[in-house]
PDB file of C-alpha atoms in Angstrom:
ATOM      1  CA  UNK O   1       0.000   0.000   0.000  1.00 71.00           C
ATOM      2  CA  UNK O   2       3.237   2.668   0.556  1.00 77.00           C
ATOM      3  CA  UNK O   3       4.616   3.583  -2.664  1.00 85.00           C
ATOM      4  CA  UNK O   4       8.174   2.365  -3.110  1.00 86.00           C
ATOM      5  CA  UNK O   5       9.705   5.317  -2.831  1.00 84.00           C
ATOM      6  CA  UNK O   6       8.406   5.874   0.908  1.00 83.00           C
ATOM      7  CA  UNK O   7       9.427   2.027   1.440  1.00 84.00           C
ATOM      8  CA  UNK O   8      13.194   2.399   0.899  1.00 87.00           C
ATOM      9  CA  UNK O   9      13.610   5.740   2.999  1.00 88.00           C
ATOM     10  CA  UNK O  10      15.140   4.718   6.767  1.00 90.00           C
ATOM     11  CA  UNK O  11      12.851   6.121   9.757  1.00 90.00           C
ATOM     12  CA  UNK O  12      15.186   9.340  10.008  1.00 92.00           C
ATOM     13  CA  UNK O  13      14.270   9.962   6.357  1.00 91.00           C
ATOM     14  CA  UNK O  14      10.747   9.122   6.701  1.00 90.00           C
ATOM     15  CA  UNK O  15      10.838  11.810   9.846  1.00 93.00           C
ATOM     16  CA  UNK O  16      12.115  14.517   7.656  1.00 93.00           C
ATOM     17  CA  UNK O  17       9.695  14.134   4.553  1.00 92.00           C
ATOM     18  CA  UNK O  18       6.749  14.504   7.456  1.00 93.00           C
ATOM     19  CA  UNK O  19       8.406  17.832   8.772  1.00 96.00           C
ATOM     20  CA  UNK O  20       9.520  18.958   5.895  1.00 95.00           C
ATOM     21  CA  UNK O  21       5.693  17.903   4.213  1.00 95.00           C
ATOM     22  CA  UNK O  22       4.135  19.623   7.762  1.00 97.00           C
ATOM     23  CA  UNK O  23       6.373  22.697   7.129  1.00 97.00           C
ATOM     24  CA  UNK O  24       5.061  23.396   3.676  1.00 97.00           C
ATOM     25  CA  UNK O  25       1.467  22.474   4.819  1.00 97.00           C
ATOM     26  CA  UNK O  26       1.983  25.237   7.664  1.00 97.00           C
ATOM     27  CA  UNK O  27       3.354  27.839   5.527  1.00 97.00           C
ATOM     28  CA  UNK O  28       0.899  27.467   2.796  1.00 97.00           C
ATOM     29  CA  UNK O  29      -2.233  27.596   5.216  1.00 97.00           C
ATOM     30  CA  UNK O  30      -0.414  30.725   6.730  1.00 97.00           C
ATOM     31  CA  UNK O  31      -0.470  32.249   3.264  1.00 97.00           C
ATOM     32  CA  UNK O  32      -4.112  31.446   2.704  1.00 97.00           C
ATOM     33  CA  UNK O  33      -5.096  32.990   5.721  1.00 96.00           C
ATOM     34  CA  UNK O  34      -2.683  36.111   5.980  1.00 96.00           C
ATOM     35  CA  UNK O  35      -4.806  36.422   2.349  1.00 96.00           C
ATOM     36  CA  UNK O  36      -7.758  36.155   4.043  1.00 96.00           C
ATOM     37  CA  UNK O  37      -7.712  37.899   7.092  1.00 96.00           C
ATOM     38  CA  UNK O  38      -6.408  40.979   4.418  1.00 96.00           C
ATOM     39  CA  UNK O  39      -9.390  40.776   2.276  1.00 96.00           C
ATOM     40  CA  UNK O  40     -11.417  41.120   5.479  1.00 97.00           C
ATOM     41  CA  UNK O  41      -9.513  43.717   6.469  1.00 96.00           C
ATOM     42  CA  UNK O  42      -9.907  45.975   3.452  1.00 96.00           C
ATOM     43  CA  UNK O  43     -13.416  45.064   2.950  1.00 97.00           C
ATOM     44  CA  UNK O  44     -14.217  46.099   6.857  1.00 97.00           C
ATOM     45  CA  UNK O  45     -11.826  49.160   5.382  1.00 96.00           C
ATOM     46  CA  UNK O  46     -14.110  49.866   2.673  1.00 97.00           C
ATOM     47  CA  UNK O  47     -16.725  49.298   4.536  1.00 97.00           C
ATOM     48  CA  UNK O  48     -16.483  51.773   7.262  1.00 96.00           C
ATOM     49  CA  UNK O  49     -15.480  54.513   4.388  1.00 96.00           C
ATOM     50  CA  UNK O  50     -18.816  53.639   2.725  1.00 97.00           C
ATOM     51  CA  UNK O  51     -20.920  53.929   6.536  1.00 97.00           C
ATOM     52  CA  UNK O  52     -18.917  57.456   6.740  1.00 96.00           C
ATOM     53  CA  UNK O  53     -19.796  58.476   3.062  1.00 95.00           C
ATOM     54  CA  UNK O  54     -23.471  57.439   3.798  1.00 96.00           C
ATOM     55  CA  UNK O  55     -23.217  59.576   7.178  1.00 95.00           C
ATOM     56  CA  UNK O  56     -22.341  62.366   5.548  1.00 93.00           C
ATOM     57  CA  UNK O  57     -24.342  61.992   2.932  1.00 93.00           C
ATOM     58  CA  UNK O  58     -27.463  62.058   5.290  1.00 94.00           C
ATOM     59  CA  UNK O  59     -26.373  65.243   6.778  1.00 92.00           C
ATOM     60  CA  UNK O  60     -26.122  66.989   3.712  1.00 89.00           C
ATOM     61  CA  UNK O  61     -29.749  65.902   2.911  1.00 92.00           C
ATOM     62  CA  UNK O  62     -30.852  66.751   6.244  1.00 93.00           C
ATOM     63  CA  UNK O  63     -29.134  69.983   5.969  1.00 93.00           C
ATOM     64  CA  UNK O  64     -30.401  70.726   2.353  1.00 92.00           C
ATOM     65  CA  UNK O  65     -32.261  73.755   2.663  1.00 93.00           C
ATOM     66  CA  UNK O  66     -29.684  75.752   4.827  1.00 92.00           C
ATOM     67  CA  UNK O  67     -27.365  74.875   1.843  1.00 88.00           C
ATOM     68  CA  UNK O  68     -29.730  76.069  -0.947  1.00 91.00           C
ATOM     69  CA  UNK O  69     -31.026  79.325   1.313  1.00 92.00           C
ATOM     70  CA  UNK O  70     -27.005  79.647   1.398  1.00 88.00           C
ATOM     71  CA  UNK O  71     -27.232  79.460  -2.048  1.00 87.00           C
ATOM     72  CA  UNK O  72     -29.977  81.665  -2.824  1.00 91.00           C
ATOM     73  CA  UNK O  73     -28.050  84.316  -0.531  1.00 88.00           C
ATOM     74  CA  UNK O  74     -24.764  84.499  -2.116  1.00 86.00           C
ATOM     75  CA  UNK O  75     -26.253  84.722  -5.714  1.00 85.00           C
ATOM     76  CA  UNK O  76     -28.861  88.023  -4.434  1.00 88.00           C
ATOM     77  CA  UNK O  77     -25.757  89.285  -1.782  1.00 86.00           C
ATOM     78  CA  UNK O  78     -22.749  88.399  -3.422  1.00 86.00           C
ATOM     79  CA  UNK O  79     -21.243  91.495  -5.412  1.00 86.00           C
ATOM     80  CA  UNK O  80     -20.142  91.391  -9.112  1.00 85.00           C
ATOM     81  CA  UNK O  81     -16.508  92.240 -10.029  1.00 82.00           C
ATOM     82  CA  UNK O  82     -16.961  95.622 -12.257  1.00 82.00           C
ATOM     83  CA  UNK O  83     -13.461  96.748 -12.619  1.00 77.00           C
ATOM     84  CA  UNK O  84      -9.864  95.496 -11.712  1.00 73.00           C
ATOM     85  CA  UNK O  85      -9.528  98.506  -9.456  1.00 77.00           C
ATOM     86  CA  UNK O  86     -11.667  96.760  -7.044  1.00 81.00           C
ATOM     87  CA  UNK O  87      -8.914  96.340  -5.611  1.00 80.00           C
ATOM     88  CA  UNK O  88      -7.968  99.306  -4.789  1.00 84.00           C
ATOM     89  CA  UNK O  89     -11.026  99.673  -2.799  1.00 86.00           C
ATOM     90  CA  UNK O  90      -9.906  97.172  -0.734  1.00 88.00           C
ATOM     91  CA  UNK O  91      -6.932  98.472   0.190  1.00 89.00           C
ATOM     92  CA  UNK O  92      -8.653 101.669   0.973  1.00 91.00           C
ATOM     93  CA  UNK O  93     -11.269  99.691   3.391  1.00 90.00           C
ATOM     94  CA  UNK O  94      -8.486  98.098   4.889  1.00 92.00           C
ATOM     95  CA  UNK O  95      -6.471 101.209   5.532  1.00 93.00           C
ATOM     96  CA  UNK O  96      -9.862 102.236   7.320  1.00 93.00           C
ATOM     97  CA  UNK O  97     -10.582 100.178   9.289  1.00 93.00           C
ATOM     98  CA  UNK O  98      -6.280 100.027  10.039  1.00 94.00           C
ATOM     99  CA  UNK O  99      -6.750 103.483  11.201  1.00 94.00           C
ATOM    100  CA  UNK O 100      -9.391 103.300  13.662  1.00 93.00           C
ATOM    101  CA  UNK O 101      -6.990 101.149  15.180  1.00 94.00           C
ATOM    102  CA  UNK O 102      -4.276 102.527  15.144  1.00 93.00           C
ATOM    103  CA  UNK O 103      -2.429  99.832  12.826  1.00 93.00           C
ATOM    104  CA  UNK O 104       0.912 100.697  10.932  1.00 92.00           C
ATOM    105  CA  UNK O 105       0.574  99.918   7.266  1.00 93.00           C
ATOM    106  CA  UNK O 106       3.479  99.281   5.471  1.00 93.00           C
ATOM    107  CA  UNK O 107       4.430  97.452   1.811  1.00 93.00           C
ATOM    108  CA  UNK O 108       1.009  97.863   0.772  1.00 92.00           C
ATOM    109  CA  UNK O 109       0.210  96.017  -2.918  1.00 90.00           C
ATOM    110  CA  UNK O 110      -2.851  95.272  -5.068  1.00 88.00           C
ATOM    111  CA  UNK O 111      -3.621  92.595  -7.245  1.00 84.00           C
ATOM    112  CA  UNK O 112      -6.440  90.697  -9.312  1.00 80.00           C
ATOM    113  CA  UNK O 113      -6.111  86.942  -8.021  1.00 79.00           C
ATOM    114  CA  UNK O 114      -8.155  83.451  -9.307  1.00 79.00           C
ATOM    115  CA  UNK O 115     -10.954  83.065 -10.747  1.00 82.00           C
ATOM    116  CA  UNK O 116     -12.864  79.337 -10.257  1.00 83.00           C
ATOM    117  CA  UNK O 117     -16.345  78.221 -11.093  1.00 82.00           C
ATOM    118  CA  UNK O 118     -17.530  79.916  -7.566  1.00 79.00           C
ATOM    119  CA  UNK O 119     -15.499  83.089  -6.821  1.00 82.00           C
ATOM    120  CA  UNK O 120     -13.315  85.735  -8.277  1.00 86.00           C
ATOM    121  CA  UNK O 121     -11.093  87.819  -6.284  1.00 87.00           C
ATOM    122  CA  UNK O 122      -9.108  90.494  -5.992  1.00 88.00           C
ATOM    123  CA  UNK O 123      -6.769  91.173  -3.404  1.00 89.00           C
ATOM    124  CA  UNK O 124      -4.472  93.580  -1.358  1.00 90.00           C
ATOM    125  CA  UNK O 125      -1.263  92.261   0.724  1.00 93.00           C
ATOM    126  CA  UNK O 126      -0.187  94.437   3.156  1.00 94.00           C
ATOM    127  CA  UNK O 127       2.707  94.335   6.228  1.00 95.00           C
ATOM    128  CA  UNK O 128       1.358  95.636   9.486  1.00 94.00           C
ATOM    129  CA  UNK O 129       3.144  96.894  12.651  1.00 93.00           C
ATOM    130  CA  UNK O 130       1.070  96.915  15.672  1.00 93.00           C
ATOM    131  CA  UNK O 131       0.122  95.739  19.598  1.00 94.00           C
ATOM    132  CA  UNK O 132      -1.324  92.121  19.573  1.00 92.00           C
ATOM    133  CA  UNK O 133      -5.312  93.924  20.819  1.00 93.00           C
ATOM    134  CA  UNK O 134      -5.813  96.005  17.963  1.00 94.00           C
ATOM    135  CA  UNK O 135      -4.528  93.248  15.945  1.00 93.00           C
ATOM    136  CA  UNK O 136      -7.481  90.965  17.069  1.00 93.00           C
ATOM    137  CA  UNK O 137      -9.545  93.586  16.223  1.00 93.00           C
ATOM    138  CA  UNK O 138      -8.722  94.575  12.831  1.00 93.00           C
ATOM    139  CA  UNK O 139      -8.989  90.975  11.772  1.00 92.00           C
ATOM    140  CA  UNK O 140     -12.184  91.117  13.165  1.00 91.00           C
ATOM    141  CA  UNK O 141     -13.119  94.098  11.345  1.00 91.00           C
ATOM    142  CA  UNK O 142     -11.931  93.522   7.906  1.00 91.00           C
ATOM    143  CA  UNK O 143     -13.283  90.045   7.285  1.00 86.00           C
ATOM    144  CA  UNK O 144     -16.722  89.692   7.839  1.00 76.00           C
ATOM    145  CA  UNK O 145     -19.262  87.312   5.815  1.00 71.00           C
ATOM    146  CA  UNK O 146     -21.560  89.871   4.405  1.00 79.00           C
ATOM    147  CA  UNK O 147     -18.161  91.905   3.401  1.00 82.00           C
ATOM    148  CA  UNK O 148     -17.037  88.518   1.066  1.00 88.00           C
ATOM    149  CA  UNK O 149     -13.417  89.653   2.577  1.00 90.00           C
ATOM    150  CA  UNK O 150     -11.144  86.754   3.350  1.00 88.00           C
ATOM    151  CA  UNK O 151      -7.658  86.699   4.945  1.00 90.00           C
ATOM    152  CA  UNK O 152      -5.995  84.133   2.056  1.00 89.00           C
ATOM    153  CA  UNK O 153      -2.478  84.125   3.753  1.00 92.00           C
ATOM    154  CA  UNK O 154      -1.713  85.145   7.314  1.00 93.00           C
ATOM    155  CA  UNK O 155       2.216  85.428   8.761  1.00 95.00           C
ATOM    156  CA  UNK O 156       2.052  86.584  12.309  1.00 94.00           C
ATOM    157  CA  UNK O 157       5.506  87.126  14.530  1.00 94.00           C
ATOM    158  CA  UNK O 158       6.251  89.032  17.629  1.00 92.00           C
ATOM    159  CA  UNK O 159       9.021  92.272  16.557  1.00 90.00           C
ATOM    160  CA  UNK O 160      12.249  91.143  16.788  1.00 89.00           C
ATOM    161  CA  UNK O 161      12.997  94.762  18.179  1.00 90.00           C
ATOM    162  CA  UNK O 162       9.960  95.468  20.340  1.00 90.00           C
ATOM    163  CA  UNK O 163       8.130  92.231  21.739  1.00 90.00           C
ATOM    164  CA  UNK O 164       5.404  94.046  22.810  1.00 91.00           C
ATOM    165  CA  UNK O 165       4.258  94.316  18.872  1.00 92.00           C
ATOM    166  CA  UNK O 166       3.000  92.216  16.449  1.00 93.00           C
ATOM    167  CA  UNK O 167       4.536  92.087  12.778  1.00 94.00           C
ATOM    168  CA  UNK O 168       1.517  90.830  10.477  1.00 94.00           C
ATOM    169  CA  UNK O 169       1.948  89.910   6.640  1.00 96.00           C
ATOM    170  CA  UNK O 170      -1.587  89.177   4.998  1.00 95.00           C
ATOM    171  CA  UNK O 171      -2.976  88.802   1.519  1.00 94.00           C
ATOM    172  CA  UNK O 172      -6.432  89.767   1.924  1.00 92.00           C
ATOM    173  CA  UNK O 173      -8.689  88.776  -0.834  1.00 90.00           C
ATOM    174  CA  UNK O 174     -12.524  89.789  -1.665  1.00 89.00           C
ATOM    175  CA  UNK O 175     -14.510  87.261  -3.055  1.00 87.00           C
ATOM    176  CA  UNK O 176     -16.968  88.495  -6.034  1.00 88.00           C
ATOM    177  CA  UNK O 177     -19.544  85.959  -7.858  1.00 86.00           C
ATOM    178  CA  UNK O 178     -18.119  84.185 -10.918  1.00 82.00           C
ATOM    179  CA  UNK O 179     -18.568  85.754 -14.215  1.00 71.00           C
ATOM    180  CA  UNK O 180     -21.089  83.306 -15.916  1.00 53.00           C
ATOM    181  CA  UNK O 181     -23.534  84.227 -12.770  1.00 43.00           C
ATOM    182  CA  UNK O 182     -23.602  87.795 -12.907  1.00 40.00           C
ATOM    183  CA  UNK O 183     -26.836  88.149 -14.318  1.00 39.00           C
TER     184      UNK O 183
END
């Protein structure tokens, strides 16, 4: 009944072939289920991103008419860009509301920035000098929602020569509706 082969091995051979046989029978189930336990893994994986897509997705249908009243608001509220020198208005708002505070303007610049499918802008940068209070409330000033004034880049550092100011770099953008929606 033992093939012939099997037959004319000694018991120490015979031994071997069984470990050596159990080895690979080890390793190869190991392989299998390392595969397995992986597919379950990235199936839980995709599974949990799908549960948080379909979360989200739920919210935004819950929350569907405060985003299409947000809608309807910026198309009636959001102001059309008329002119490049926009921009200049800006800075002069910004030097405004600088003032009341007491804020030290310096390196002042204009621009036109990007225009996307929802926004263009224009923007100023300017370099300000000033306490860290007035500071707080000059950002607060300048960008407010109904004003479509965003700070795009903020650099904020205590004076190297006086550390009871505040040296500000900002590129301050307003946002005016695209031009295919300024009907």
């Amino acid at each position: 009944m033992m093939p012939a082969w099997y037959q004319r091995m000694n018991p120490r051979e015979r031994l071997l072939s069984w470990i050596v046989a159990g080895t690979v029978v080890v390793l190869l189930n190991l392989w299998i289920l390392s595969s397995l336990w992986g597919a379950v893994a990235s199936a839980q994986k995709e599974f949990g991103a799908r549960r948080s897509k379909l979360a989200e997705q739920t919210v935004y249908v819950k929350e569907r008419d405060t985003w299409t009243k947000r809608d309807e608001w910026m198309r009636e509220h959001q102001p059309v860009l008329k002119d490049p020198a926009e921009a200049s208005a800006l800075l002069d708002q910004v030097r405004e509301v600088a003032g009341k505070y007491n804020i030290l303007i310096e390196n002042p610049a204009i621009g036109t920035g990007e225009t996307t499918p929802n926004h263009q802008t224009v923007f100023a940068s300017i370099e300000t000098k000033s306490p860290w209070p007035p500071l707080v409330h000059f950002l607060y000033d300048v960008q407010r929602p109904e004003a479509f004034v965003v700070f795009e880049n903020v650099n904020l550092a205590i004076d190297g020569n006086d550390p009871t100011m505040m040296r500000g770099k900002f590129k301050i953008a307003r946002w005016f509706a695209p031009g295919q929606k300024g009907k």
